[in-house]
JSON list of C-alpha atoms in Angstrom, two decimals:
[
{"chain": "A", "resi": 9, "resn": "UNK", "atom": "CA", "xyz": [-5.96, -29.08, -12.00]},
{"chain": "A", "resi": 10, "resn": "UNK", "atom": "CA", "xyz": [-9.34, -27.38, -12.56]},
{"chain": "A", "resi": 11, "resn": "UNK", "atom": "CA", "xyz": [-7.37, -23.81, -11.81]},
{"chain": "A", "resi": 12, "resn": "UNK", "atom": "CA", "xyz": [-4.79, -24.74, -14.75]},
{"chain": "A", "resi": 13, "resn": "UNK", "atom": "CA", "xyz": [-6.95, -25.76, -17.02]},
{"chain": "A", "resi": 14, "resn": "UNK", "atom": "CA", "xyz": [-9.17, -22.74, -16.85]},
{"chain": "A", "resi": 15, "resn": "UNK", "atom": "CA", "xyz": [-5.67, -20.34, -16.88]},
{"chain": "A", "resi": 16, "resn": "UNK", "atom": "CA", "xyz": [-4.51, -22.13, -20.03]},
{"chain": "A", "resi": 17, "resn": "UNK", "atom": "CA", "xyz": [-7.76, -21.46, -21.51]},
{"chain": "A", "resi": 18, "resn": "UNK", "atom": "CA", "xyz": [-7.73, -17.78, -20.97]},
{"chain": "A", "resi": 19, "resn": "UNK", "atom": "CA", "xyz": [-3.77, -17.73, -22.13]},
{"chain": "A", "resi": 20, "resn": "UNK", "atom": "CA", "xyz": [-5.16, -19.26, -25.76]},
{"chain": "A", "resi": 21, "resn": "UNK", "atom": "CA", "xyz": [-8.16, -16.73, -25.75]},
{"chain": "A", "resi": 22, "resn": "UNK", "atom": "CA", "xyz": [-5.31, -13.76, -25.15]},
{"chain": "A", "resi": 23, "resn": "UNK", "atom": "CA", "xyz": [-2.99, -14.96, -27.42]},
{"chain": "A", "resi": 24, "resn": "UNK", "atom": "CA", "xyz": [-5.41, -15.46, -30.47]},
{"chain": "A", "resi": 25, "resn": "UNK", "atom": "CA", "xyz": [-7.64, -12.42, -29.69]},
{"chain": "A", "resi": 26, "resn": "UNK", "atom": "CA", "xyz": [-6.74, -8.96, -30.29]},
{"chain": "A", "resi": 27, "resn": "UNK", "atom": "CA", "xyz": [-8.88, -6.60, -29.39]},
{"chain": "A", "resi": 28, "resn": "UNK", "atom": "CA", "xyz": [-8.04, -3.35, -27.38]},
{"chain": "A", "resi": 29, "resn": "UNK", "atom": "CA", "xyz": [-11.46, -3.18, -26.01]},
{"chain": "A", "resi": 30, "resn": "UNK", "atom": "CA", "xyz": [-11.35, -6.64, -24.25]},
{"chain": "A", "resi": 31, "resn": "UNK", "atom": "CA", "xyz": [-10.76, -6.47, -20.46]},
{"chain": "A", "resi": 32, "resn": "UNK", "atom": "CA", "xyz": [-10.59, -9.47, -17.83]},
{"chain": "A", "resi": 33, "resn": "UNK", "atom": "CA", "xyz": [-10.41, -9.55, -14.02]},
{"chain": "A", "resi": 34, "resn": "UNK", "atom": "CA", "xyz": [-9.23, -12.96, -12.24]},
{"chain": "A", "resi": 35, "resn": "UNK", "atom": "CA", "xyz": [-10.10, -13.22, -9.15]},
{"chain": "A", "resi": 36, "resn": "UNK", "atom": "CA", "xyz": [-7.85, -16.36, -7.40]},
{"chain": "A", "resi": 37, "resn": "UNK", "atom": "CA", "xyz": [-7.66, -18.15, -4.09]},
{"chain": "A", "resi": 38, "resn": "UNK", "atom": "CA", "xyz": [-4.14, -17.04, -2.84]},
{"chain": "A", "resi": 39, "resn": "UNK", "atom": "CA", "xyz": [-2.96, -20.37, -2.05]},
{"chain": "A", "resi": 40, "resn": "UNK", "atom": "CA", "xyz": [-3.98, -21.89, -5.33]},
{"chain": "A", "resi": 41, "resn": "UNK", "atom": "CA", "xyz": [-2.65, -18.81, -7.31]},
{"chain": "A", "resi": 42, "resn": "UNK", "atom": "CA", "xyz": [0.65, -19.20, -5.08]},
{"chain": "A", "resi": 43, "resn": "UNK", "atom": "CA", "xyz": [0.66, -23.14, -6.24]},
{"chain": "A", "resi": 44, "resn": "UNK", "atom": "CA", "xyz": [0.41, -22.94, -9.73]},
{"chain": "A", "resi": 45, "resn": "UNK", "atom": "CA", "xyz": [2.78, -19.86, -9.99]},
{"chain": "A", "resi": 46, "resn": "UNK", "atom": "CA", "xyz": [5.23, -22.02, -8.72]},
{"chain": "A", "resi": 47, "resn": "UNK", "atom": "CA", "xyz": [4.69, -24.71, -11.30]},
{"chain": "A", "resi": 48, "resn": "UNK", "atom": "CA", "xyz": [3.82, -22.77, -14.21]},
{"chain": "A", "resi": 49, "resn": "UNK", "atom": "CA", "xyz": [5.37, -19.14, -14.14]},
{"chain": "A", "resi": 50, "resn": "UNK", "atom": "CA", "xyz": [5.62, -19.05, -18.28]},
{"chain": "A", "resi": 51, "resn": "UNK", "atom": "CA", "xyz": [2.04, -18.84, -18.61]},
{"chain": "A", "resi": 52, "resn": "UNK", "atom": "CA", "xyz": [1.08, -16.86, -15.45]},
{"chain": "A", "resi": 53, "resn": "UNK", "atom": "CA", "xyz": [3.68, -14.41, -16.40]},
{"chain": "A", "resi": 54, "resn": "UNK", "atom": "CA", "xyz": [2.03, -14.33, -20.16]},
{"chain": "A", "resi": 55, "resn": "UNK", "atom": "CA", "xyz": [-1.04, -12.90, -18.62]},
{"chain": "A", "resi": 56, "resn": "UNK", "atom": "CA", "xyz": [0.43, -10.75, -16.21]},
{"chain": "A", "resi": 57, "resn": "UNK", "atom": "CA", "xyz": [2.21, -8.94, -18.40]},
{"chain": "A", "resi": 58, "resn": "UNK", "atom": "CA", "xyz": [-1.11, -7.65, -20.15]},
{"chain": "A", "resi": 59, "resn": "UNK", "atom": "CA", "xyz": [-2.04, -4.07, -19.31]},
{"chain": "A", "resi": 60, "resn": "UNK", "atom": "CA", "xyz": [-5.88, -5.01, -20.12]},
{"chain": "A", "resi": 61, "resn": "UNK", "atom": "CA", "xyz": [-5.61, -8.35, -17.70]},
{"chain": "A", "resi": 62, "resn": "UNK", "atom": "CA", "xyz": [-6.10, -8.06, -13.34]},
{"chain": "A", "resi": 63, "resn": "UNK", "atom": "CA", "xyz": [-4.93, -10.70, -11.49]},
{"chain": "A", "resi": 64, "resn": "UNK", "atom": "CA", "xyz": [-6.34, -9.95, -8.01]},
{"chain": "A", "resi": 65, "resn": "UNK", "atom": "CA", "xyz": [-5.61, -13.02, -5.13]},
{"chain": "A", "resi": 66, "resn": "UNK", "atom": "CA", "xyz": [-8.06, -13.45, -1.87]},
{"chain": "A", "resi": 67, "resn": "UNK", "atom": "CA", "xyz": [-7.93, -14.88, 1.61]},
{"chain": "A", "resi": 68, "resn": "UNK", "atom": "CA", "xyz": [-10.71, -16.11, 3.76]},
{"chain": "A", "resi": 69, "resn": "UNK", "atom": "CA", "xyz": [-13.13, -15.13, 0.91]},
{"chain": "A", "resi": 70, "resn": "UNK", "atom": "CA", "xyz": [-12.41, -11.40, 1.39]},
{"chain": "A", "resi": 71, "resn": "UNK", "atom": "CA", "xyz": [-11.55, -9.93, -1.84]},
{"chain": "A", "resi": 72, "resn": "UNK", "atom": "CA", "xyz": [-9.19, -6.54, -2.20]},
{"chain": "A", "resi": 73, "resn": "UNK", "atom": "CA", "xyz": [-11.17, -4.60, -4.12]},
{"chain": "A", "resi": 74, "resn": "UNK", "atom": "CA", "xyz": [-8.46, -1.54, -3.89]},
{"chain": "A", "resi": 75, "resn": "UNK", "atom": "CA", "xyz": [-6.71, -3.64, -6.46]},
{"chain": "A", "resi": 76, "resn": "UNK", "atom": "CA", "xyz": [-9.89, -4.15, -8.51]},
{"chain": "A", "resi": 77, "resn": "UNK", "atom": "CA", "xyz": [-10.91, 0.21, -8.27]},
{"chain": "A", "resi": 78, "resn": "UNK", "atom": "CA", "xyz": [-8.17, 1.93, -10.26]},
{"chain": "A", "resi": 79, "resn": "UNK", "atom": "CA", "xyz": [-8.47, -1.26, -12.83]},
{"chain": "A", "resi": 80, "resn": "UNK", "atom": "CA", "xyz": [-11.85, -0.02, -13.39]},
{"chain": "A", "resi": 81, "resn": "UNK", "atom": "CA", "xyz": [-11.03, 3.43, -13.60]},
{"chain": "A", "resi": 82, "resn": "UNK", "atom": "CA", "xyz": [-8.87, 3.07, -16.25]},
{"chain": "A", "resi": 83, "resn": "UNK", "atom": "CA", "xyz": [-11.14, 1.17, -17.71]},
{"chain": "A", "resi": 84, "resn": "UNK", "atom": "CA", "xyz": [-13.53, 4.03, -17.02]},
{"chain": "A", "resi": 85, "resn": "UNK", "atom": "CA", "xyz": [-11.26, 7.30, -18.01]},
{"chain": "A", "resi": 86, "resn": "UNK", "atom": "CA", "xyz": [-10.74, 5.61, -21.73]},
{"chain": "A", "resi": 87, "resn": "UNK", "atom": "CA", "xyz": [-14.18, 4.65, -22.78]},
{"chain": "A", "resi": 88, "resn": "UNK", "atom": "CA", "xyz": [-14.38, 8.26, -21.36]},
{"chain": "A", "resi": 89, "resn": "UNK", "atom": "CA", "xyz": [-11.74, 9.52, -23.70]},
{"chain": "A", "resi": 90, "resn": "UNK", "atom": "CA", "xyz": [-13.12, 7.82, -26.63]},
{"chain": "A", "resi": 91, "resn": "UNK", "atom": "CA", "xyz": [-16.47, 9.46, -25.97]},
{"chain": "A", "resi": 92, "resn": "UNK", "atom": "CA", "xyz": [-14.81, 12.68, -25.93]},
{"chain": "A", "resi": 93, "resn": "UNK", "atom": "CA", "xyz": [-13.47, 12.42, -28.85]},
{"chain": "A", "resi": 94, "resn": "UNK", "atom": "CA", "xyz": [-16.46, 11.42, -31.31]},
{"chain": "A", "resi": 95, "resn": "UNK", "atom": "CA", "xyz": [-18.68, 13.61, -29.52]},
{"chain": "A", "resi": 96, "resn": "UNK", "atom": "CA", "xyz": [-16.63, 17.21, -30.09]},
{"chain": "A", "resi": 97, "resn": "UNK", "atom": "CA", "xyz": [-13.85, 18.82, -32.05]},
{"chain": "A", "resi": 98, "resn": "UNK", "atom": "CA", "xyz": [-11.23, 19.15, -29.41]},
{"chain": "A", "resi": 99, "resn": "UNK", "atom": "CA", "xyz": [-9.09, 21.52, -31.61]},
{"chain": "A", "resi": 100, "resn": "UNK", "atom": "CA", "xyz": [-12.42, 24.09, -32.62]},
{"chain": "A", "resi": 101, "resn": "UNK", "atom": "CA", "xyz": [-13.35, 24.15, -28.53]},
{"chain": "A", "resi": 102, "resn": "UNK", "atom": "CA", "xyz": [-9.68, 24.77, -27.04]},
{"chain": "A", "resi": 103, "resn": "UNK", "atom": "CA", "xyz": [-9.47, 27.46, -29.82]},
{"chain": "A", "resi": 104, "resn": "UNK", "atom": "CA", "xyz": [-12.63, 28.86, -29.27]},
{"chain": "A", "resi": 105, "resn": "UNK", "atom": "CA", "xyz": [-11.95, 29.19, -25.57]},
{"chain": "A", "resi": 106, "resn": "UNK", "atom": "CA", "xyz": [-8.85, 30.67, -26.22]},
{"chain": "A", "resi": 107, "resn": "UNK", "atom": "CA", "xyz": [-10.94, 33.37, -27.88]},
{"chain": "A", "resi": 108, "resn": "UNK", "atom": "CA", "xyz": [-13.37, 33.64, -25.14]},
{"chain": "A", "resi": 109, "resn": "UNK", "atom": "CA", "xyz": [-10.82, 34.12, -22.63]},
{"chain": "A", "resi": 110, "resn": "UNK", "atom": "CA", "xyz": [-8.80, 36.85, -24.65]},
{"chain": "A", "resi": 111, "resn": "UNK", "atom": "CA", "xyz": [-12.34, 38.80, -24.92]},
{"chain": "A", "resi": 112, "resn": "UNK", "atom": "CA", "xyz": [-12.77, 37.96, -21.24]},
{"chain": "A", "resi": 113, "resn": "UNK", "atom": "CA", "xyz": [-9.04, 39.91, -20.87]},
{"chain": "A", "resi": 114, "resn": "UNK", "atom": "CA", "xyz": [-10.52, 43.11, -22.01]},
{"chain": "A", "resi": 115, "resn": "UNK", "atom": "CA", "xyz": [-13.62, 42.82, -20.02]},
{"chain": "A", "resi": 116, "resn": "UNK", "atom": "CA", "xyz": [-14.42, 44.40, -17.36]},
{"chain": "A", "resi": 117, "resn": "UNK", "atom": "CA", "xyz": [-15.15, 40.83, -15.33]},
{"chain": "A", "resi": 118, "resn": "UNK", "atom": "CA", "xyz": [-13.08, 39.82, -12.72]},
{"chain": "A", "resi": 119, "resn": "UNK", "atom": "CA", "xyz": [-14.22, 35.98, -13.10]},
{"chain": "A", "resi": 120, "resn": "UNK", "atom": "CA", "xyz": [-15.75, 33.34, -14.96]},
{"chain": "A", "resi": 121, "resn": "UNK", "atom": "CA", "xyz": [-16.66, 29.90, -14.68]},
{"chain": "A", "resi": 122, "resn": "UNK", "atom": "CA", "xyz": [-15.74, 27.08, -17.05]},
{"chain": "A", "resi": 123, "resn": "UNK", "atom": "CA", "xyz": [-19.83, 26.60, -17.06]},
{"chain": "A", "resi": 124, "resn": "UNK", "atom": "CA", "xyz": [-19.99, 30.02, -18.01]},
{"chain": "A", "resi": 125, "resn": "UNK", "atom": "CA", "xyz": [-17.53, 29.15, -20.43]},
{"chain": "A", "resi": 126, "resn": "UNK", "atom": "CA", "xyz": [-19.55, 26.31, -21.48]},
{"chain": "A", "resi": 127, "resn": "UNK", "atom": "CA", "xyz": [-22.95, 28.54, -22.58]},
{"chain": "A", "resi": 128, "resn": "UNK", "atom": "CA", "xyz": [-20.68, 31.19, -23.98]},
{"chain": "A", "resi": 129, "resn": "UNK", "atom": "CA", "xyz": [-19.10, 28.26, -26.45]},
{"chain": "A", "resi": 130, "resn": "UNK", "atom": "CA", "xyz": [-22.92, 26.78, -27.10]},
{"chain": "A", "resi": 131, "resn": "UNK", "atom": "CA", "xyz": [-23.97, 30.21, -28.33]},
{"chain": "A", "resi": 132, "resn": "UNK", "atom": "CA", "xyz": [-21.59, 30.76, -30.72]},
{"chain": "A", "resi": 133, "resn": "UNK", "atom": "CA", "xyz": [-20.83, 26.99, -32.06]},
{"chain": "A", "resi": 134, "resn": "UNK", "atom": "CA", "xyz": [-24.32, 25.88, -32.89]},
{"chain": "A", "resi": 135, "resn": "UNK", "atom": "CA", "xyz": [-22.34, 22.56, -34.04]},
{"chain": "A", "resi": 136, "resn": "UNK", "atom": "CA", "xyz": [-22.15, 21.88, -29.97]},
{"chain": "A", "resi": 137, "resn": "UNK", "atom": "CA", "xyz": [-24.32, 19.73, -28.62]},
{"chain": "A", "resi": 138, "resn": "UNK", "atom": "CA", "xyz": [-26.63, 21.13, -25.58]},
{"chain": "A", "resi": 139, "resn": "UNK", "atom": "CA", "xyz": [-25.58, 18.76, -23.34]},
{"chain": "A", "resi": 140, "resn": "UNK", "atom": "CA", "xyz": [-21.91, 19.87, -23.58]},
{"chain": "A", "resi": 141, "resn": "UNK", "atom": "CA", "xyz": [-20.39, 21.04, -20.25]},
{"chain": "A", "resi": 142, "resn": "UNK", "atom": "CA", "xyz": [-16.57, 21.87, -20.33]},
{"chain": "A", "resi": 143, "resn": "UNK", "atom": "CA", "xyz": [-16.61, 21.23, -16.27]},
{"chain": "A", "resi": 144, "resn": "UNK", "atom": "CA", "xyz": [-17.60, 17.52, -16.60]},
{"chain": "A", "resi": 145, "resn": "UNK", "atom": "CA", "xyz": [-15.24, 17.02, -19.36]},
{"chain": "A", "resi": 146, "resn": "UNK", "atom": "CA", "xyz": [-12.15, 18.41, -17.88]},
{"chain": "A", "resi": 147, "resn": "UNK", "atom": "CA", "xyz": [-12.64, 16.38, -14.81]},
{"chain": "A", "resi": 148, "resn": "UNK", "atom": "CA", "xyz": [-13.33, 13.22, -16.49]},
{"chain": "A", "resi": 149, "resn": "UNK", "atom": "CA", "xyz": [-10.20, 14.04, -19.13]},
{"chain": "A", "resi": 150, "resn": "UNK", "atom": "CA", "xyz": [-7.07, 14.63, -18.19]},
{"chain": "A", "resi": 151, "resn": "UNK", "atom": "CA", "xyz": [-5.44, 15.60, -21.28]},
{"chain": "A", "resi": 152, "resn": "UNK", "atom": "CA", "xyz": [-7.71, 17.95, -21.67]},
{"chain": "A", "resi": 153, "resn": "UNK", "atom": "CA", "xyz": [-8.08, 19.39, -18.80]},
{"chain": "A", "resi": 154, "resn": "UNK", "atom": "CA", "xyz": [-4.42, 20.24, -18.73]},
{"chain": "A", "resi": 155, "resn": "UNK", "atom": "CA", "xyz": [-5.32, 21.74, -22.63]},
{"chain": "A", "resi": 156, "resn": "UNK", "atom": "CA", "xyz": [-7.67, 24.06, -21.16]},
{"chain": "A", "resi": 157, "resn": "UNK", "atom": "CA", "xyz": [-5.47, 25.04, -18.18]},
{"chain": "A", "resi": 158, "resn": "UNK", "atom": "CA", "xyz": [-2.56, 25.65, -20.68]},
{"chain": "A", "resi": 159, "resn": "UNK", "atom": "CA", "xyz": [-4.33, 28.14, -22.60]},
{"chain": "A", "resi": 160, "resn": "UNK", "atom": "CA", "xyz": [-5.76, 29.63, -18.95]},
{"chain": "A", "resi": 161, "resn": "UNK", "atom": "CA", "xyz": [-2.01, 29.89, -17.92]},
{"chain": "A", "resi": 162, "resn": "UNK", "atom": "CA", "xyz": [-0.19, 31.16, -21.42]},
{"chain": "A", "resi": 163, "resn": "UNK", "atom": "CA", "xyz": [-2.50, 34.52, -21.30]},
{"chain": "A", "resi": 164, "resn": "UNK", "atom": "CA", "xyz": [-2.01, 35.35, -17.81]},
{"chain": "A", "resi": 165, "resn": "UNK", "atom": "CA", "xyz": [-4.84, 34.39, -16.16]},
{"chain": "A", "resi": 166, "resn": "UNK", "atom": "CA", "xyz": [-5.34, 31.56, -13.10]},
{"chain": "A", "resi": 167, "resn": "UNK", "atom": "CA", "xyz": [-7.65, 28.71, -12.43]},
{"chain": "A", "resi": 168, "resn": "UNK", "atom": "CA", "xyz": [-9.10, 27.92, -9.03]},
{"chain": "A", "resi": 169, "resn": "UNK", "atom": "CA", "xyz": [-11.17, 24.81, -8.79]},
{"chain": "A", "resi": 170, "resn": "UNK", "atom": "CA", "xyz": [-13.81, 26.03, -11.72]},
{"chain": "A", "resi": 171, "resn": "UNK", "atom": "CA", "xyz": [-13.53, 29.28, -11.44]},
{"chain": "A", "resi": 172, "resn": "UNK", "atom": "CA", "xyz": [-11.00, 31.81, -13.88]},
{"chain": "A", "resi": 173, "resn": "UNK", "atom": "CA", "xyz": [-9.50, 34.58, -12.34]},
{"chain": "A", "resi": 174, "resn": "UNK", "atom": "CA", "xyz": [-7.66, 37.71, -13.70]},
{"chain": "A", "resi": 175, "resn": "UNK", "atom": "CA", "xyz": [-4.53, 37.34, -11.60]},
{"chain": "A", "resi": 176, "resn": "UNK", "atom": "CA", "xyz": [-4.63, 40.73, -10.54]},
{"chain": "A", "resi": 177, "resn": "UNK", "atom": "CA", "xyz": [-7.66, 40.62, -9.14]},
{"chain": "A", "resi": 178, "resn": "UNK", "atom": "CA", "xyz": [-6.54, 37.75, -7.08]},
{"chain": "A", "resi": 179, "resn": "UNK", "atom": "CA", "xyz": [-3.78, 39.62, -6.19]},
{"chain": "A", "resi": 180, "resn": "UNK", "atom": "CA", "xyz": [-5.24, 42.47, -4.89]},
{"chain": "A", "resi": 181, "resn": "UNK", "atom": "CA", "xyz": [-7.60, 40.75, -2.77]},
{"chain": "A", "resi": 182, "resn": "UNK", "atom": "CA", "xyz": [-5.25, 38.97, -1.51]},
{"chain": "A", "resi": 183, "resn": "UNK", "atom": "CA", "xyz": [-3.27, 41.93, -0.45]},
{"chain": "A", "resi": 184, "resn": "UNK", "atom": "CA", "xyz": [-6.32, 43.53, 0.85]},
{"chain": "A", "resi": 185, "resn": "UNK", "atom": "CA", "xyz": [-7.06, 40.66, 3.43]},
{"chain": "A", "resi": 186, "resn": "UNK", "atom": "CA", "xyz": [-3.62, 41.16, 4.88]},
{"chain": "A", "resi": 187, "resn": "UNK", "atom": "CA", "xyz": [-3.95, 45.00, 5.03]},
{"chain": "A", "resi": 188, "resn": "UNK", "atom": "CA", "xyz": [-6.71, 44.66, 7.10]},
{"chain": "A", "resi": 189, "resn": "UNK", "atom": "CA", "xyz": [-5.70, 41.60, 8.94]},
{"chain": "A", "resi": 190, "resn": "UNK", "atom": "CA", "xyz": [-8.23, 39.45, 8.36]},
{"chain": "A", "resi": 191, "resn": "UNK", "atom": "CA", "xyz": [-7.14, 36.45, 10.86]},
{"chain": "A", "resi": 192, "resn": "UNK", "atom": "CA", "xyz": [-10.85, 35.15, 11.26]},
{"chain": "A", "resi": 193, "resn": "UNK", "atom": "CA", "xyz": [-11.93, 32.46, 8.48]},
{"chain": "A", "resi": 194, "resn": "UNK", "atom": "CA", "xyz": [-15.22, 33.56, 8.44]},
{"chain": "A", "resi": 195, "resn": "UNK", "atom": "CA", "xyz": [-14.57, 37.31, 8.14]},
{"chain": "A", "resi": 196, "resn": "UNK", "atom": "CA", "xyz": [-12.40, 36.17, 5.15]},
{"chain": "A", "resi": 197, "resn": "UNK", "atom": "CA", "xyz": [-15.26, 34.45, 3.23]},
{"chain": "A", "resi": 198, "resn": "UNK", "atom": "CA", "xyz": [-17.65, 37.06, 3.94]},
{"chain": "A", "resi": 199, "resn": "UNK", "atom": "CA", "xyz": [-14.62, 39.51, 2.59]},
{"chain": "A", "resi": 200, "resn": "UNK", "atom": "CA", "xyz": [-14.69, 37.08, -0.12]},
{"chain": "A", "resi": 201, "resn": "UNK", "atom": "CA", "xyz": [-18.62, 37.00, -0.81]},
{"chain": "A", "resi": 202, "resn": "UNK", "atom": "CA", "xyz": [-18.44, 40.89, -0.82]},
{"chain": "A", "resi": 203, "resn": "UNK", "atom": "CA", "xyz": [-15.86, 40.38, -3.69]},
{"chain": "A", "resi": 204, "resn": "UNK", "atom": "CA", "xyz": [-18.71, 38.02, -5.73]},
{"chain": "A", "resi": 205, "resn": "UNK", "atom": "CA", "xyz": [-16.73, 35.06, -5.33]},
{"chain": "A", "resi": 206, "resn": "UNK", "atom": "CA", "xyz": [-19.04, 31.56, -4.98]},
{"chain": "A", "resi": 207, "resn": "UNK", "atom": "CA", "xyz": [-19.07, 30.20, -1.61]},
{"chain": "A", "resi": 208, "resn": "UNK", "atom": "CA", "xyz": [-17.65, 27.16, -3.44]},
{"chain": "A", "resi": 209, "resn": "UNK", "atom": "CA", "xyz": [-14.17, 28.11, -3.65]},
{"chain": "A", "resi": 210, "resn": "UNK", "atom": "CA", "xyz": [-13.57, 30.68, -0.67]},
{"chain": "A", "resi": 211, "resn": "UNK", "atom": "CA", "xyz": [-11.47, 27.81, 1.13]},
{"chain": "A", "resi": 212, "resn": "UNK", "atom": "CA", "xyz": [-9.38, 26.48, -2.05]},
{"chain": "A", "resi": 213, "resn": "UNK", "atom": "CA", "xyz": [-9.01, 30.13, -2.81]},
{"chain": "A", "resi": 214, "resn": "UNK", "atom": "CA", "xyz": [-7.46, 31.65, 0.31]},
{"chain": "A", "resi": 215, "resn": "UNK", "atom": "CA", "xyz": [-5.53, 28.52, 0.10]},
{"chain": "A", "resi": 216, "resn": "UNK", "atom": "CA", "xyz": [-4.12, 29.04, -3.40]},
{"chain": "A", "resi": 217, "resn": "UNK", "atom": "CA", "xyz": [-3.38, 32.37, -2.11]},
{"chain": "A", "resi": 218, "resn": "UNK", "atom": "CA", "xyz": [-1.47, 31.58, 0.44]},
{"chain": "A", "resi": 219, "resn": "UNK", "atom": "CA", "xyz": [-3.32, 31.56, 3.67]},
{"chain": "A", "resi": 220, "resn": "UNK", "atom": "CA", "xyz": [-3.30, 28.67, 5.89]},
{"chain": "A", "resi": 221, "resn": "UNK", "atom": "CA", "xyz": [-6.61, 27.36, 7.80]},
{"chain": "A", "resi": 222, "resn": "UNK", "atom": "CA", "xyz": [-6.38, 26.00, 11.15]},
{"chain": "A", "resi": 223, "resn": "UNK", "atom": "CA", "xyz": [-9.37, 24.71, 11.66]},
{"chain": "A", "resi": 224, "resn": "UNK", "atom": "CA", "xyz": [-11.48, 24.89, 15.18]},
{"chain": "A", "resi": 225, "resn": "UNK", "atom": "CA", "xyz": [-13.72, 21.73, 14.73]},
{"chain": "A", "resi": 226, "resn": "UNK", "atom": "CA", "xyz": [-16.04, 22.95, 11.39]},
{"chain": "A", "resi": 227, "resn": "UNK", "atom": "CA", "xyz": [-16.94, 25.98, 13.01]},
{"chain": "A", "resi": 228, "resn": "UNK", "atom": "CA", "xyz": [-15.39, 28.85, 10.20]},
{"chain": "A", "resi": 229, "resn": "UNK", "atom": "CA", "xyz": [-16.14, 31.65, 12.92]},
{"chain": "A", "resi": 230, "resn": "UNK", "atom": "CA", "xyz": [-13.95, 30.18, 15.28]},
{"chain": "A", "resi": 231, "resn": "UNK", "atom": "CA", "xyz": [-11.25, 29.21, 12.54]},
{"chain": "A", "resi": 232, "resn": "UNK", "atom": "CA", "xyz": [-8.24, 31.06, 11.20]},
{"chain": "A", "resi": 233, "resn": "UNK", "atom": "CA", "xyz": [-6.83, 32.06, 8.35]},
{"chain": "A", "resi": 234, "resn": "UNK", "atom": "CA", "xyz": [-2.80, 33.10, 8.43]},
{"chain": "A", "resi": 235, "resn": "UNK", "atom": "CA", "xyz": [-0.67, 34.57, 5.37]},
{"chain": "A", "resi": 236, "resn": "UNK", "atom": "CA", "xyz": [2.44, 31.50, 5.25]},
{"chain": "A", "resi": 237, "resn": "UNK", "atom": "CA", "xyz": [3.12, 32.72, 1.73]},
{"chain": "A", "resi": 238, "resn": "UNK", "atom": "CA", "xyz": [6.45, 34.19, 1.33]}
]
């Protein structure tokens, strides 16, 4: 009794309040939740059917929190989005990336970072805040993220982790390991570190082009790295 009165309660406060900001997380013994889901599916169902409503059931006091995670995330990733979008002009950054990449084209680099990216776009917009860093925002914002990868992609050039390349210079490295047979992972990094490359990517960058690891506990110099691209 106590468990439908308090779930008829919440089905009025759903049903008269409208507010896209309001969020709600039931946690319910699975044997009462079971009960009354039996005897009153219309108004379980009414709640269940809300995006901005978890209903998470627990046995033996242990509650699931996998369930309760990605609720928050969401949660998380739109209050994330929103921030994002009163805090910069989405439109006046992706085009003035575009036209730090195209520069980047004709430059003599064979790399940049999206934090170099970052200080190039807070020297020239003074309008950006110091704070900004294009890094944080793409991994916290999908959309645009996949914005900033789009314009990365339509003028020929490739992203690894957060690092730009000019596709031919990953393509001539990558030819270069395999001319000289490079079959050691830690001979490939330090080929890699000759090249400038950060530390930080030498892994998800022989991966991307097309060597596979086998690794030998975490020991790199006893590791391989084999071409499997064809």
């Amino acid at each position: 009794e106590y468990l439908e009165r308090k779930i008829q309660k919440i089905v009025q406060v759903i049903e008269n309040y409208n507010n896209n900001n309001f969020y709600m997380i039931l946690i319910i013994n699975n044997e009462n939740l079971a009960t009354y889901a039996t005897n009153h599916t219309h108004h379980l169902s009414s709640i269940i059917n809300k995006g901005n409503i978890l209903i998470v059931s627990y046995k033996n006091e242990s509650i699931p929190f996998k369930e309760v995670i990605p609720f928050l995330k969401t949660i998380e990733k739109k209050y994330m989005d929103n921030s994002l979008e009163n805090r910069i002009d989405k439109n006046m950054i992706l085009q003035e990336t575009d036209r730090i990449l195209n520069e980047f084209i004709g430059s003599p680099m064979a790399h940049i970072t999206l934090r170099d990216l970052s200080e190039n776009l807070k020297s020239t917009q003074k309008e950006i805040e110091p704070s900004f860093n294009l890094e944080e925002i793409a991994e916290n914002n999908s959309e645009f993220k996949r914005s900033i990868e789009d314009i990365i992609r339509s003028i020929g050039l490739t992203i690894v982790k957060d690092t730009v390349f000019k596709e031919t210079f990953v393509k001539e490295n990558c030819k270069e390991l395999r001319d000289k047979k490079i079959e050691n992972l830690k001979d490939a990094c330090d080929f890699l570190t000759i090249k400038k490359i950060s530390e930080r990517i030498h892994i998800d960058l022989l991966i991307f082009m097309g060597f596979k690891i086998y690794w030998d506990g975490l020991d790199y110099s006893k590791s391989k790295v084999v071409f499997s691209q064809q």
